Amino acid sequence: MEWHSKFSGPNTSPGFLLWQATQSWQRKVGK
């Protein structure tokens, strides 16, 4: 997961990671 390495910082809370996963998934499905 490339977004994980980019956002692995103080915001790595379960909710934040879930949001990032959703955004990444929507990008792959939407395009």
mmCIF file of C-alpha atoms in Angstrom:
data_model
loop_
_atom_site.group_PDB
_atom_site.id
_atom_site.type_symbol
_atom_site.label_atom_id
_atom_site.label_comp_id
_atom_site.label_asym_id
_atom_site.label_seq_id
_atom_site.Cartn_x
_atom_site.Cartn_y
_atom_site.Cartn_z
ATOM 1 C CA MET A 1 0.000 0.000 0.000
ATOM 2 C CA GLU A 2 1.794 3.107 -1.217
ATOM 3 C CA TRP A 3 -0.527 5.529 0.611
ATOM 4 C CA HIS A 4 0.368 3.903 3.917
ATOM 5 C CA SER A 5 4.042 4.837 3.612
ATOM 6 C CA LYS A 6 3.087 8.399 2.701
ATOM 7 C CA PHE A 7 0.705 8.863 5.608
ATOM 8 C CA SER A 8 2.516 6.852 8.281
ATOM 9 C CA GLY A 9 2.776 9.680 10.776
ATOM 10 C CA PRO A 10 0.850 11.109 13.743
ATOM 11 C CA ASN A 11 -2.422 10.563 11.872
ATOM 12 C CA THR A 12 -2.119 6.774 11.685
ATOM 13 C CA SER A 13 -5.300 6.177 13.661
ATOM 14 C CA PRO A 14 -7.661 3.333 12.658
ATOM 15 C CA GLY A 15 -10.236 5.822 11.390
ATOM 16 C CA PHE A 16 -7.639 7.712 9.381
ATOM 17 C CA LEU A 17 -6.240 4.538 7.848
ATOM 18 C CA LEU A 18 -9.759 3.411 6.990
ATOM 19 C CA TRP A 19 -10.443 6.754 5.313
ATOM 20 C CA GLN A 20 -7.245 6.505 3.290
ATOM 21 C CA ALA A 21 -8.094 2.959 2.233
ATOM 22 C CA THR A 22 -11.544 4.096 1.142
ATOM 23 C CA GLN A 23 -10.109 6.978 -0.883
ATOM 24 C CA SER A 24 -7.590 4.693 -2.584
ATOM 25 C CA TRP A 25 -10.285 2.101 -3.326
ATOM 26 C CA GLN A 26 -12.655 4.712 -4.747
ATOM 27 C CA ARG A 27 -9.910 6.026 -7.028
ATOM 28 C CA LYS A 28 -9.242 2.550 -8.447
ATOM 29 C CA VAL A 29 -12.938 1.783 -8.940
ATOM 30 C CA GLY A 30 -13.938 5.255 -10.122
ATOM 31 C CA LYS A 31 -11.400 5.386 -12.948
#
